[in-house]
Structures are given as structure tokens and as C-alpha cells.
Tab-separated table of C-alpha atoms and ligand atoms in Angstrom:
chain	number	residue	atom	x	y	z
S	1	UNK	CA	-26.726	48.730	-10.393
S	2	UNK	CA	-27.084	45.769	-12.690
S	3	UNK	CA	-25.771	48.084	-15.405
S	4	UNK	CA	-22.401	48.357	-13.741
S	5	UNK	CA	-20.297	45.906	-15.824
S	6	UNK	CA	-17.548	45.654	-13.193
S	7	UNK	CA	-19.993	44.599	-10.545
S	8	UNK	CA	-21.670	42.102	-12.846
S	9	UNK	CA	-18.323	40.618	-13.711
S	10	UNK	CA	-17.293	40.447	-10.074
S	11	UNK	CA	-20.543	38.801	-9.062
S	12	UNK	CA	-20.162	36.340	-11.908
S	13	UNK	CA	-16.651	35.446	-10.874
S	14	UNK	CA	-17.662	35.117	-7.227
S	15	UNK	CA	-20.388	32.768	-8.335
S	16	UNK	CA	-17.836	30.804	-10.381
S	17	UNK	CA	-15.547	30.470	-7.378
S	18	UNK	CA	-18.466	29.314	-5.288
S	19	UNK	CA	-19.392	26.638	-7.797
S	20	UNK	CA	-16.087	25.736	-9.388
S	21	UNK	CA	-13.364	24.715	-6.934
S	22	UNK	CA	-10.834	24.217	-9.744
S	23	UNK	CA	-11.080	27.748	-11.093
S	24	UNK	CA	-7.639	28.894	-12.237
S	25	UNK	CA	-6.120	25.401	-12.122
S	26	UNK	CA	-3.704	24.790	-14.998
S	27	UNK	CA	-2.838	21.097	-15.471
S	28	UNK	CA	0.630	20.327	-14.102
S	29	UNK	CA	1.105	23.865	-12.793
S	30	UNK	CA	-1.082	23.356	-9.738
S	31	UNK	CA	0.282	24.516	-6.356
S	32	UNK	CA	-0.222	23.024	-2.905
S	33	UNK	CA	-2.219	26.034	-1.696
S	34	UNK	CA	-4.687	25.653	-4.567
S	35	UNK	CA	-5.229	21.969	-3.756
S	36	UNK	CA	-5.780	22.749	-0.081
S	37	UNK	CA	-8.424	25.318	-0.980
S	38	UNK	CA	-10.139	22.958	-3.402
S	39	UNK	CA	-10.250	20.246	-0.747
S	40	UNK	CA	-11.890	22.641	1.688
S	41	UNK	CA	-14.352	23.875	-0.930
S	42	UNK	CA	-18.054	23.205	-0.430
S	43	UNK	CA	-18.356	21.666	-3.915
S	44	UNK	CA	-16.891	18.422	-5.155
S	45	UNK	CA	-15.142	19.382	-8.421
S	46	UNK	CA	-15.449	15.870	-9.817
S	47	UNK	CA	-19.167	15.354	-9.281
S	48	UNK	CA	-20.354	18.981	-8.952
S	49	UNK	CA	-22.251	17.979	-5.842
S	50	UNK	CA	-22.069	19.536	-2.413
S	51	UNK	CA	-19.639	17.830	-0.129
S	52	UNK	CA	-21.092	15.523	2.514
S	53	UNK	CA	-20.473	15.453	6.259
S	54	UNK	CA	-18.660	12.148	5.833
S	55	UNK	CA	-16.258	13.814	3.374
S	56	UNK	CA	-15.470	16.554	5.868
S	57	UNK	CA	-14.939	14.070	8.658
S	58	UNK	CA	-12.541	11.979	6.562
S	59	UNK	CA	-10.720	15.095	5.339
S	60	UNK	CA	-9.948	16.050	8.931
S	61	UNK	CA	-8.308	12.658	9.515
S	62	UNK	CA	-6.453	12.866	6.196
S	63	UNK	CA	-5.064	16.289	7.051
S	64	UNK	CA	-3.275	14.735	10.019
S	65	UNK	CA	-1.374	12.197	7.883
S	66	UNK	CA	2.367	12.931	7.473
S	67	UNK	CA	2.149	13.248	3.650
S	68	UNK	CA	-0.363	16.052	3.974
S	69	UNK	CA	2.179	18.375	5.571
S	70	UNK	CA	4.331	17.943	2.475
S	71	UNK	CA	1.700	18.535	-0.181
S	72	UNK	CA	3.304	21.717	-1.561
S	73	UNK	CA	6.809	20.307	-1.467
S	74	UNK	CA	5.631	17.175	-3.233
S	75	UNK	CA	3.895	19.066	-6.041
S	76	UNK	CA	6.985	21.221	-6.595
S	77	UNK	CA	9.238	18.201	-6.987
S	78	UNK	CA	6.659	16.416	-9.105
S	79	UNK	CA	6.340	19.399	-11.446
S	80	UNK	CA	10.071	19.497	-11.988
S	81	UNK	CA	10.782	15.810	-12.520
S	82	UNK	CA	9.502	13.129	-14.812
S	83	UNK	CA	10.325	10.293	-12.433
S	84	UNK	CA	10.541	10.435	-8.656
S	85	UNK	CA	11.265	7.826	-6.029
S	86	UNK	CA	9.289	8.109	-2.826
S	87	UNK	CA	9.910	6.333	0.463
S	88	UNK	CA	8.023	6.589	3.713
S	89	UNK	CA	6.826	4.724	6.748
S	90	UNK	CA	3.821	2.508	6.321
S	91	UNK	CA	0.685	4.367	7.348
S	92	UNK	CA	2.056	7.775	6.303
S	93	UNK	CA	-0.619	8.102	3.612
S	94	UNK	CA	1.333	7.224	0.450
S	95	UNK	CA	-1.138	4.800	-1.123
S	96	UNK	CA	-4.321	6.720	-0.376
S	97	UNK	CA	-3.190	10.371	-0.600
S	98	UNK	CA	-0.460	10.661	-3.235
S	99	UNK	CA	-2.680	9.439	-6.114
S	100	UNK	CA	-5.296	12.029	-5.068
S	101	UNK	CA	-2.669	14.794	-5.026
S	102	UNK	CA	-1.607	13.674	-8.488
S	103	UNK	CA	-5.232	13.770	-9.680
S	104	UNK	CA	-5.550	17.423	-8.597
S	105	UNK	CA	-2.243	18.149	-10.331
S	106	UNK	CA	-2.742	16.283	-13.636
S	107	UNK	CA	-6.513	16.959	-13.810
S	108	UNK	CA	-6.976	13.716	-15.764
S	109	UNK	CA	-10.757	14.173	-15.850
S	110	UNK	CA	-10.313	17.259	-17.999
S	111	UNK	CA	-7.426	15.940	-20.035
S	112	UNK	CA	-9.128	12.633	-20.834
S	113	UNK	CA	-6.373	10.709	-19.085
S	114	UNK	CA	-6.067	8.284	-16.176
S	115	UNK	CA	-3.819	8.229	-13.121
S	116	UNK	CA	-2.904	4.644	-12.210
S	117	UNK	CA	-1.546	3.253	-8.972
S	118	UNK	CA	-0.352	-0.355	-9.000
S	119	UNK	CA	-0.315	-2.804	-6.100
S	120	UNK	CA	1.269	-6.250	-5.936
S	121	UNK	CA	-1.876	-7.633	-4.267
S	122	UNK	CA	-5.501	-7.678	-5.340
S	123	UNK	CA	-6.676	-7.044	-1.784
S	124	UNK	CA	-4.620	-3.908	-1.544
S	125	UNK	CA	-5.870	-2.564	-4.899
S	126	UNK	CA	-9.506	-3.110	-3.917
S	127	UNK	CA	-9.151	-1.809	-0.401
S	128	UNK	CA	-7.275	1.336	-1.477
S	129	UNK	CA	-9.808	2.099	-4.243
S	130	UNK	CA	-12.726	1.656	-1.879
S	131	UNK	CA	-11.160	3.918	0.707
S	132	UNK	CA	-10.166	6.608	-1.800
S	133	UNK	CA	-13.622	6.639	-3.426
S	134	UNK	CA	-15.047	7.277	0.027
S	135	UNK	CA	-12.486	9.991	0.765
S	136	UNK	CA	-13.233	11.713	-2.558
S	137	UNK	CA	-16.964	11.389	-2.072
S	138	UNK	CA	-17.501	9.497	-5.330
S	139	UNK	CA	-19.039	6.150	-6.148
S	140	UNK	CA	-16.567	3.261	-6.385
S	141	UNK	CA	-16.297	2.142	-10.016
S	142	UNK	CA	-17.024	5.578	-11.461
S	143	UNK	CA	-14.488	8.391	-10.954
S	144	UNK	CA	-12.321	6.110	-8.815
S	145	UNK	CA	-12.089	2.403	-9.578
S	146	UNK	CA	-9.924	-0.667	-9.543
S	147	UNK	CA	-8.920	-3.313	-12.002
S	148	UNK	CA	-7.802	-6.760	-10.932
S	149	UNK	CA	-7.823	-10.077	-12.718
S	150	UNK	CA	-11.422	-11.157	-13.449
S	151	UNK	CA	-12.878	-7.944	-12.074
S	152	UNK	CA	-12.910	-4.568	-13.764
S	153	UNK	CA	-14.467	-2.009	-11.462
S	154	UNK	CA	-13.956	0.991	-13.744
S	155	UNK	CA	-16.032	2.948	-16.202
S	156	UNK	CA	-14.181	3.765	-19.431
S	157	UNK	CA	-14.190	7.488	-20.111
S	158	UNK	CA	-15.269	8.232	-16.555
S	159	UNK	CA	-12.707	6.637	-14.259
S	160	UNK	CA	-9.695	8.900	-13.904
S	161	UNK	CA	-8.068	7.368	-10.836
S	162	UNK	CA	-7.477	3.657	-11.040
S	163	UNK	CA	-5.917	1.241	-8.587
S	164	UNK	CA	-4.796	-1.967	-10.214
S	165	UNK	CA	-2.548	-4.952	-9.724
S	166	UNK	CA	0.883	-4.714	-11.306
S	167	UNK	CA	-0.044	-7.783	-13.358
S	168	UNK	CA	-3.030	-5.980	-14.931
S	169	UNK	CA	-0.917	-3.004	-15.993
S	170	UNK	CA	1.566	-5.394	-17.561
S	171	UNK	CA	-1.272	-6.940	-19.590
S	172	UNK	CA	-2.398	-3.520	-20.746
S	173	UNK	CA	1.116	-2.773	-21.899
S	174	UNK	CA	0.812	-5.683	-24.318
S	175	UNK	CA	-2.035	-3.978	-26.183
S	176	UNK	CA	-0.773	-0.455	-25.729
S	177	UNK	CA	3.025	-0.390	-25.633
S	178	UNK	CA	3.132	3.323	-24.774
S	179	UNK	CA	0.405	3.140	-22.115
S	180	UNK	CA	-1.029	6.238	-23.807
S	181	UNK	CA	-4.098	6.614	-21.686
S	182	UNK	CA	-2.126	7.269	-18.502
S	183	UNK	CA	-0.794	10.663	-17.516
S	184	UNK	CA	0.937	9.370	-14.388
S	185	UNK	CA	1.752	5.836	-13.282
S	186	UNK	CA	2.530	5.145	-9.644
S	187	UNK	CA	4.211	1.835	-8.845
S	188	UNK	CA	3.430	1.227	-5.203
S	189	UNK	CA	5.120	-1.261	-2.860
S	190	UNK	CA	8.140	-1.425	-5.155
S	191	UNK	CA	10.183	-2.866	-2.273
S	192	UNK	CA	8.206	-6.093	-2.617
S	193	UNK	CA	10.000	-6.632	-5.907
S	194	UNK	CA	7.305	-8.796	-7.449
S	195	UNK	CA	8.046	-10.138	-10.888
S	196	UNK	CA	5.387	-7.909	-12.508
S	197	UNK	CA	6.664	-4.758	-10.777
S	198	UNK	CA	10.242	-5.533	-11.810
S	199	UNK	CA	9.245	-6.017	-15.454
S	200	UNK	CA	7.095	-2.855	-15.314
S	201	UNK	CA	10.039	-0.853	-14.009
S	202	UNK	CA	12.035	-1.881	-17.074
S	203	UNK	CA	9.160	-1.050	-19.440
S	204	UNK	CA	8.337	2.287	-17.833
S	205	UNK	CA	11.946	3.382	-17.923
S	206	UNK	CA	11.826	2.796	-21.641
S	207	UNK	CA	8.409	4.413	-22.229
S	208	UNK	CA	9.529	7.474	-20.264
S	209	UNK	CA	12.198	8.111	-22.890
S	210	UNK	CA	9.584	8.074	-25.661
S	211	UNK	CA	6.842	9.921	-23.790
S	212	UNK	CA	8.075	13.099	-22.122
S	213	UNK	CA	4.540	13.738	-20.835
S	214	UNK	CA	4.344	10.514	-18.824
S	215	UNK	CA	5.197	10.938	-15.168
S	216	UNK	CA	6.234	8.068	-12.933
S	217	UNK	CA	6.417	7.641	-9.171
S	218	UNK	CA	8.130	4.648	-7.596
S	219	UNK	CA	6.849	4.218	-4.034
S	220	UNK	CA	8.449	2.008	-1.449
S	221	UNK	CA	8.260	1.394	2.254
S	222	UNK	CA	11.840	0.467	2.978
S	223	UNK	CA	15.106	2.032	2.112
S	224	UNK	CA	16.291	0.390	-1.046
S	225	UNK	CA	15.725	3.834	-2.487
S	226	UNK	CA	19.201	4.532	-3.809
S	227	UNK	CA	19.052	1.510	-6.064
S	228	UNK	CA	15.773	2.717	-7.620
S	229	UNK	CA	17.057	6.289	-7.846
S	230	UNK	CA	20.140	5.211	-9.784
S	231	UNK	CA	18.157	2.870	-11.984
S	232	UNK	CA	15.729	5.633	-12.942
S	233	UNK	CA	18.378	8.287	-13.473
S	234	UNK	CA	17.833	9.177	-17.088
S	235	UNK	CA	21.510	9.612	-17.876
S	236	UNK	CA	24.413	7.427	-16.827
S	237	UNK	CA	25.425	9.266	-13.680
S	238	UNK	CA	22.245	11.103	-12.720
S	239	UNK	CA	19.752	9.765	-10.200
S	240	UNK	CA	15.994	10.258	-9.933
S	241	UNK	CA	15.130	12.639	-7.063
S	242	UNK	CA	14.051	11.148	-3.768
S	243	UNK	CA	10.972	12.307	-1.894
S	244	UNK	CA	11.034	11.236	1.734
S	245	UNK	CA	7.914	11.083	3.862
S	246	UNK	CA	8.934	11.178	7.510
S	247	UNK	CA	7.240	8.567	9.660
S	248	UNK	CA	5.222	9.277	12.702
S	249	UNK	CA	6.090	6.157	14.587
S	250	UNK	CA	6.582	5.494	18.255
S	251	UNK	CA	9.376	3.417	19.777
S	252	UNK	CA	8.874	-0.349	19.667
S	253	UNK	CA	10.503	-2.618	22.216
S	254	UNK	CA	11.705	-5.860	20.622
S	255	UNK	CA	11.839	-9.181	22.487
S	256	UNK	CA	13.499	-12.400	21.306
S	257	UNK	CA	13.103	-15.967	22.519
S	258	UNK	CA	15.970	-17.516	24.499
S	259	UNK	CA	15.850	-20.741	22.487
S	260	UNK	CA	14.602	-21.479	18.963
S	261	UNK	CA	10.897	-22.454	18.926
S	262	UNK	CA	10.204	-25.963	17.592
S	263	UNK	CA	6.628	-25.128	16.522
S	264	UNK	CA	6.132	-21.500	15.506
S	265	UNK	CA	2.318	-21.668	15.218
S	266	UNK	CA	1.962	-23.087	18.695
S	267	UNK	CA	4.436	-20.512	20.018
S	268	UNK	CA	2.491	-17.696	18.323
S	269	UNK	CA	-0.779	-18.810	19.944
S	270	UNK	CA	0.889	-19.037	23.350
S	271	UNK	CA	2.356	-15.558	22.946
S	272	UNK	CA	-1.010	-14.023	21.991
S	273	UNK	CA	-2.624	-15.496	25.095
S	274	UNK	CA	0.244	-14.310	27.266
S	275	UNK	CA	-0.174	-10.758	25.926
S	276	UNK	CA	-3.923	-10.895	26.379
S	277	UNK	CA	-3.562	-11.948	30.006
S	278	UNK	CA	-0.700	-9.760	31.089
S	279	UNK	CA	-0.312	-6.680	28.881
S	280	UNK	CA	-2.083	-3.313	28.838
S	281	UNK	CA	-4.936	-2.733	26.381
S	282	UNK	CA	-4.002	-2.578	22.681
S	283	UNK	CA	-4.589	-4.771	19.667
S	284	UNK	CA	-2.369	-7.604	18.477
S	285	UNK	CA	-1.104	-8.428	14.987
S	286	UNK	CA	0.234	-11.940	14.363
S	287	UNK	CA	2.109	-12.897	11.179
S	288	UNK	CA	1.527	-16.435	9.924
S	289	UNK	CA	2.015	-17.838	6.438
S	290	UNK	CA	-1.214	-19.068	4.828
S	291	UNK	CA	-4.969	-19.554	4.899
S	292	UNK	CA	-5.180	-22.930	6.625
S	293	UNK	CA	-2.628	-22.117	9.266
S	294	UNK	CA	-4.316	-18.776	9.949
S	295	UNK	CA	-7.880	-20.143	10.205
S	296	UNK	CA	-6.662	-22.897	12.482
S	297	UNK	CA	-4.743	-20.517	14.746
S	298	UNK	CA	-7.778	-18.178	14.961
S	299	UNK	CA	-9.972	-21.024	16.187
S	300	UNK	CA	-7.464	-22.103	18.811
S	301	UNK	CA	-6.846	-18.577	20.070
S	302	UNK	CA	-10.570	-17.919	20.349
S	303	UNK	CA	-11.231	-21.147	22.276
S	304	UNK	CA	-8.438	-20.597	24.745
S	305	UNK	CA	-9.215	-16.917	25.220
S	306	UNK	CA	-12.869	-17.723	25.960
S	307	UNK	CA	-11.654	-20.179	28.589
S	308	UNK	CA	-9.505	-17.496	30.186
S	309	UNK	CA	-12.454	-15.086	30.295
S	310	UNK	CA	-14.705	-17.719	31.861
S	311	UNK	CA	-12.134	-18.537	34.521
S	312	UNK	CA	-11.334	-14.974	35.408
S	313	UNK	CA	-13.800	-12.416	34.005
S	314	UNK	CA	-12.536	-9.733	36.397
S	315	UNK	CA	-9.053	-9.562	34.948
S	316	UNK	CA	-9.356	-10.854	31.364
S	317	UNK	CA	-11.393	-8.991	28.743
S	318	UNK	CA	-13.201	-10.424	25.698
S	319	UNK	CA	-11.150	-11.125	22.568
S	320	UNK	CA	-12.001	-11.258	18.858
S	321	UNK	CA	-9.705	-12.972	16.426
S	322	UNK	CA	-9.837	-11.879	12.767
S	323	UNK	CA	-8.077	-13.711	9.917
S	324	UNK	CA	-6.569	-11.864	6.943
S	325	UNK	CA	-5.240	-13.395	3.720
S	326	UNK	CA	-5.565	-12.651	0.003
S	327	UNK	CA	-8.228	-15.200	-0.888
S	328	UNK	CA	-10.619	-13.962	1.801
S	329	UNK	CA	-13.748	-12.232	0.356
S	330	UNK	CA	-13.467	-8.421	0.513
S	331	UNK	CA	-16.374	-8.062	2.913
S	332	UNK	CA	-14.593	-10.217	5.460
S	333	UNK	CA	-11.318	-8.437	4.913
S	334	UNK	CA	-12.991	-5.217	5.973
S	335	UNK	CA	-13.477	-6.748	9.427
S	336	UNK	CA	-9.867	-5.947	10.308
S	337	UNK	CA	-10.943	-2.303	10.577
S	338	UNK	CA	-13.666	-3.078	13.165
S	339	UNK	CA	-12.979	-1.719	16.650
S	340	UNK	CA	-11.961	-4.066	19.474
S	341	UNK	CA	-14.893	-5.564	21.421
S	342	UNK	CA	-16.095	-3.539	24.386
S	343	UNK	CA	-15.955	-4.760	27.959
S	344	UNK	CA	-18.754	-7.021	29.238
S	345	UNK	CA	-19.586	-4.364	31.832
S	346	UNK	CA	-18.013	-0.971	32.627
S	347	UNK	CA	-16.069	-2.319	35.624
S	348	UNK	CA	-14.675	-5.260	33.641
S	349	UNK	CA	-11.466	-5.120	31.540
S	350	UNK	CA	-11.535	-3.834	27.969
S	351	UNK	CA	-11.680	-6.150	24.980
S	352	UNK	CA	-8.905	-6.836	22.519
S	353	UNK	CA	-8.707	-7.393	18.764
S	354	UNK	CA	-6.267	-9.915	17.336
S	355	UNK	CA	-5.569	-9.944	13.599
S	356	UNK	CA	-3.830	-13.054	12.286
S	357	UNK	CA	-2.449	-12.215	8.860
S	358	UNK	CA	-0.145	-13.216	6.062
S	359	UNK	CA	2.468	-10.801	4.831
S	360	UNK	CA	-0.349	-8.528	3.546
S	361	UNK	CA	-0.334	-6.649	6.833
S	362	UNK	CA	3.401	-6.044	6.637
S	363	UNK	CA	3.118	-3.004	4.353
S	364	UNK	CA	0.072	-3.168	2.058
S	365	UNK	CA	-2.700	-2.738	4.619
S	366	UNK	CA	-2.400	-0.576	7.686
S	367	UNK	CA	-4.511	-1.464	10.708
S	368	UNK	CA	-4.661	1.352	13.208
S	369	UNK	CA	-4.587	0.548	16.918
S	370	UNK	CA	-2.022	-2.282	16.787
S	371	UNK	CA	0.263	-2.142	19.824
S	372	UNK	CA	1.644	-5.707	19.909
S	373	UNK	CA	3.197	-7.657	17.049
S	374	UNK	CA	3.922	-11.374	17.169
S	375	UNK	CA	6.488	-12.297	14.514
S	376	UNK	CA	7.435	-15.969	14.089
S	377	UNK	CA	9.791	-14.945	11.269
S	378	UNK	CA	8.328	-16.814	8.312
S	379	UNK	CA	6.460	-16.163	5.098
S	380	UNK	CA	5.313	-18.249	2.174
S	381	UNK	CA	7.217	-17.457	-0.973
S	382	UNK	CA	7.796	-18.747	-4.448
S	383	UNK	CA	10.994	-20.692	-4.838
S	384	UNK	CA	12.311	-22.186	-8.047
S	385	UNK	CA	14.632	-25.111	-8.204
S	386	UNK	CA	16.277	-24.912	-11.630
S	387	UNK	CA	17.907	-28.311	-11.244
S	388	UNK	CA	14.591	-30.154	-11.233
S	389	UNK	CA	12.689	-27.250	-12.858
S	390	UNK	CA	10.056	-27.086	-10.189
S	391	UNK	CA	8.571	-23.921	-8.743
S	392	UNK	CA	6.868	-24.175	-5.365
S	393	UNK	CA	5.475	-22.094	-2.542
S	394	UNK	CA	7.653	-22.703	0.471
S	395	UNK	CA	7.539	-21.448	4.025
S	396	UNK	CA	10.819	-19.545	4.272
S	397	UNK	CA	12.532	-17.252	6.785
S	398	UNK	CA	11.832	-13.542	6.314
S	399	UNK	CA	14.559	-10.924	5.739
S	400	UNK	CA	15.845	-8.442	8.303
S	401	UNK	CA	14.096	-5.649	6.378
S	402	UNK	CA	10.818	-7.559	6.724
S	403	UNK	CA	11.353	-8.157	10.433
S	404	UNK	CA	11.885	-4.426	10.886
S	405	UNK	CA	8.718	-3.588	8.964
S	406	UNK	CA	6.727	-6.050	11.031
S	407	UNK	CA	8.024	-4.597	14.291
S	408	UNK	CA	7.176	-1.092	13.033
S	409	UNK	CA	3.494	-2.066	12.779
S	410	UNK	CA	3.377	-2.014	16.592
S	411	UNK	CA	4.277	1.657	16.901
S	412	UNK	CA	1.607	3.319	14.802
S	413	UNK	CA	-0.564	4.775	17.539
S	414	UNK	CA	1.627	4.621	20.635
S	415	UNK	CA	4.791	2.891	21.914
S	416	UNK	CA	4.482	-0.836	21.216
S	417	UNK	CA	6.090	-4.220	21.691
S	418	UNK	CA	7.226	-6.789	19.160
S	419	UNK	CA	7.702	-10.423	20.135
S	420	UNK	CA	10.053	-12.188	17.755
S	421	UNK	CA	9.726	-15.946	18.091
S	422	UNK	CA	13.368	-16.576	17.225
S	423	UNK	CA	16.645	-15.850	18.939
S	424	UNK	CA	18.588	-12.635	18.562
S	425	UNK	CA	21.527	-14.702	17.338
S	426	UNK	CA	19.406	-16.105	14.487
S	427	UNK	CA	18.169	-12.632	13.638
S	428	UNK	CA	21.723	-11.321	13.390
S	429	UNK	CA	23.303	-14.311	11.729
S	430	UNK	CA	20.691	-16.184	9.713
S	431	UNK	CA	18.329	-13.673	8.114
S	432	UNK	CA	19.136	-12.079	4.739
S	433	UNK	CA	19.333	-8.269	4.705
S	434	UNK	CA	16.613	-7.751	2.052
S	435	UNK	CA	13.913	-9.939	0.580
S	436	UNK	CA	15.227	-11.496	-2.613
S	437	UNK	CA	13.448	-10.155	-5.732
S	438	UNK	CA	10.949	-12.635	-7.148
S	439	UNK	CA	12.623	-12.413	-10.537
S	440	UNK	CA	15.681	-14.140	-9.076
S	441	UNK	CA	13.761	-17.034	-7.590
S	442	UNK	CA	11.067	-18.083	-10.034
S	443	UNK	CA	10.560	-19.879	-13.294
S	444	UNK	CA	10.909	-17.258	-16.015
S	445	UNK	CA	9.383	-19.080	-18.971
S	446	UNK	CA	6.091	-17.142	-18.798
S	447	UNK	CA	7.911	-13.871	-18.342
S	448	UNK	CA	10.010	-14.555	-21.400
S	449	UNK	CA	6.826	-15.096	-23.431
S	450	UNK	CA	5.253	-11.950	-21.983
S	451	UNK	CA	8.295	-9.880	-22.833
S	452	UNK	CA	8.204	-11.243	-26.363
S	453	UNK	CA	4.555	-10.186	-26.616
S	454	UNK	CA	5.619	-6.748	-25.412
S	455	UNK	CA	7.938	-6.614	-28.393
S	456	UNK	CA	11.117	-7.117	-26.405
S	457	UNK	CA	13.175	-9.590	-28.355
S	458	UNK	CA	16.595	-8.887	-26.963
S	459	UNK	CA	15.935	-10.321	-23.526
S	460	UNK	CA	19.553	-10.529	-22.543
S	461	UNK	CA	19.900	-6.780	-22.883
S	462	UNK	CA	16.533	-5.835	-21.328
S	463	UNK	CA	17.275	-3.296	-18.615
S	464	UNK	CA	16.200	-5.060	-15.395
S	465	UNK	CA	16.747	-3.589	-11.932
S	466	UNK	CA	18.276	-6.955	-11.089
S	467	UNK	CA	18.874	-9.120	-14.114
S	468	UNK	CA	18.112	-12.816	-13.666
S	469	UNK	CA	21.177	-15.034	-13.686
S	470	UNK	CA	22.044	-16.733	-16.916
S	471	UNK	CA	21.898	-20.484	-16.805
S	472	UNK	CA	24.967	-22.189	-18.056
X	1	CDP	O1	0.514	3.701	1.943
X	1	CDP	P1	0.784	4.079	3.373
X	1	CDP	O2	1.221	2.898	4.162
X	1	CDP	O3	1.763	5.215	3.505
X	1	CDP	O4	-0.588	4.602	4.040
X	1	CDP	P2	-2.097	4.479	3.504
X	1	CDP	O5	-2.405	3.106	3.055
X	1	CDP	O6	-2.333	5.585	2.521
X	1	CDP	O7	-2.957	4.725	4.825
X	1	CDP	C1	-2.945	5.927	5.541
X	1	CDP	C2	-3.972	5.885	6.660
X	1	CDP	O8	-5.281	5.911	6.112
X	1	CDP	C3	-3.948	4.626	7.521
X	1	CDP	O9	-3.041	4.706	8.556
X	1	CDP	C4	-5.374	4.607	8.041
X	1	CDP	O10	-5.494	5.464	9.138
X	1	CDP	C5	-6.174	5.180	6.912
X	1	CDP	N1	-6.857	4.116	6.114
X	1	CDP	C6	-8.065	3.591	6.551
X	1	CDP	O11	-8.549	3.987	7.586
X	1	CDP	N2	-8.708	2.601	5.815
X	1	CDP	C7	-8.162	2.138	4.678
X	1	CDP	N3	-8.803	1.193	3.966
X	1	CDP	C8	-6.935	2.655	4.226
X	1	CDP	C9	-6.303	3.651	4.960
X	2	MG	MG1	0.833	1.825	1.086
């Protein structure tokens, strides 16, 4: 029997399929069905190890994310276009899944290339990389890594999927103007319009003309898509194609205050306690503006909630209050994913988790299980006063787009409620439609130097999405 060449060949190829999940994959020709099969395969193609139980468990959860249903459609559009714009509800799976789809499509580990995904915030880059390494069943810092200022968690020659801050990619562009080592660059959270992302958009548009093999995805949570599509249209009146990820959100009931609140922190604390006492089970997300304010509010909420429990343990459950801001050590940031505390005894009411966060939780980090959002309507942002040439961080009102994002955080798992601590009249009349791009409200002297280092001397004609105003 062993003499039968057909049989030998068939056995050999069966063995190959059993051991090599990427058999028949041609870089950039990969189809959705092939990726699905490879994901279900018993072997991990990147480490050649058998897949673990944890991998299978996470895969099941991933397969329920909205982006997963569109895998094939996404790969088709991606194959046909050099640049695509992608929008979708927060929590749909853009940040964690799309870069993995791209990795199966580009096969950067075979091609000696890297797929990069940028984030405006260090926290988001680290948290996404950690999660994706776990989902892909690889060690963080090897096949999947991250690069942020002062910390390079990658292994040159080994890392093929890299999360990084937009600032780090900008620095790399200074040494490598064509960003040669990347096969695909994904700019995530483009709606945040950070200075670095805005400059990168200009650079990438330019590099794309020189490097036909470089693919680019602009990802955004809100609907400023048309602007990006037009900007990235490679000829005057063409637009980059749009890939829409439908949300899977539940209705959110929005409440306003009757009168403006004189002290928004105090009002936020009061609202949290009111929800804890009177509303059905479900976790709470509160938006405040900075570290001190957040730590302080957490302490006060905890004290008062403990009092409530002591007074009335039969109707008020235990509460944990977790702070979240960029400068918090990663280990502590992970606490936001802990489950709510359990009841003291089975007959007593269930516990509740409260996360008090800066704008990070608006789109960059998704916390499942949030049912109530408390939105005082402020954030800390950079503001530049050109008259006195001073740049400062100021607590400023959010935009309507931001308010909508924040409310949306309440409807991830079931219908939710959003308590806006301002009047409906102020919402309609006072808030800007969109958050102003950072490039229009900061001191540009460093950016000018950076652009010079990037070899861009004609700053006035640099193709910005929104060009800074000229000072007269
Ligand atoms: O980027 P987008 O907002 O579309 O979603 P994502 O960040 O890719 O997250 C998709 C889902 O993955 C979340 O809703 C969580 O269920 C899960 N996830 C998680 O459990 N832990 C993380 N560190 C990140 C995501
Ligand atoms: Mg995201």
C-alpha cells in the first residue's frame, strides 16, 4: 500500500492540513472562509503549538462580535482598496479584531513585515495588545506587542502585530520616511483628532502615493467619515470606500437636570448614590476630568455607599468604586474588567461596580456590563491662547458627539440610562457639534520642528485634514 504514490501524497497532504492551518494561503488573496477555518484549526499557525482551552473560549466570545459577521466582506473590500475608512459603534470589535483579520490577510510573519495599529492613548495601546496576545494565544511582546514612549514591548524580527501610540509611529517616520517595515497601518480612534494622528494622516496620504503596497485603514467611532473619505480619495473627486460596522446597541434613555448644576463633581456623586439606591442592578460609568478629581470622588462615593449599606443592608447592595485615568499603572487599570461584587448573602441585594473615568472610557476602552452613565459634560483638554502664547489643560465642555458617545456606553449589554448633569437647553444650544481637532487649539512650534525633521519644508502647503489657521 505504501507503494501507491497517490495514497502517499494524499496522506502527506492530510498531514500538512492537520499541522499547517495556513496551507494554501496566498498573501493578500486570503478569503474570509479560509480565515474562519484557520481560526478553528487545532494548531496555532504563528507558534505551531496546539491551541489552548482559553483560546477556544475567547474565540467563542469573539465570534459573537459584530465585526466577525463581516469578515468576508471586509477582506473583499480590503483586497480591492489601498485605503479604507471604517466606522462602527464602540465595542463592535474594531480595535481587537480588525488587526488580527489583517494579519491573516497580509501574513506579515511570512513576508517579514509588521501590521501596526495606532492609538491616541498609551493605556489603550497596552490594553489592546495584552488582550490580542491572549486572544491569539501568544506571549505579549513576541508575536504581538506594543510600543509606547519609554516602553518597547516588541521583539524585532518576531513581532508582526504591533499596537502603538500615534506619537511613536510619528517618531518612526522620522527615521524611515516610507515606513517600509509596515505592510498595513491602521489609525484607530481617528475621530479623536489628536495632533499626532492628524499629522500621520497627512504623511500616510503621501506615502501611499509612493508605496502602492502599503495599505491603510482609518478607524473611527463617530460619523465624521465623509470628511476622511474625501480626504483619502486618491484623485480629486474620488473618495476612499467606507466600511460600516453595524452596532449592537440597546436603547438608552437620556435624562437632563432641570437647572444647571453649580458643582458637577458633587452632583455626580449624588447621582451615583441615587442610582445605587433606587435603580435595578447594573454597573455605573461616571465621566470626570482628571486624576485628583477622580480619586477624590471614588473615596467619597465609597464612604457614602458603605453608610447606605450599613443603614439598610436589606435593600442596598455592596458597591466597589474603581478609578480609571491614563497615569494609573496598568495592573490597576485592569481592575475595571473585574466583575461587580457579589451580595453579602443570597437573600441580600446584588453588588454594583462603579467606574469613575476620564475620557478614556468614552471610546478607547470598552467596559462590558455598564447600564448607567453619569455625564457631567466636561473633559480636560489642551487649549492654546495665541495672544499670550500659553498652552494649558483646561476643563472644558464636551461636544454633542462626545455626549452621544458617552450615552451609548450605557446600552452595550441591555437597555440603559444616561444622566446628563446639564439642562437640555444647554445641550442643544451651548455644546459644539464635534470636538475641535487638537491641531486647531494647540501650540504648533514642536509640530513645525517635527515636520521639518520629516523633510516637509513647505508647511503652508502640507495637506492637513484641517489646516491650522494662519496667524496674521
Ligand atoms: O474597538 P471597538 O470599540 O470596536 O471594540 P474592541 O475594543 O475591539 O472590543 C470588543 C470587545 O472585546 C469588548 O466589547 C469586550 O467585550 C472585549 N474586550 C475585553 O474583554 N477586554 C479587553 N481588554 C478588550 C476588549
Ligand atoms: Mg476601539
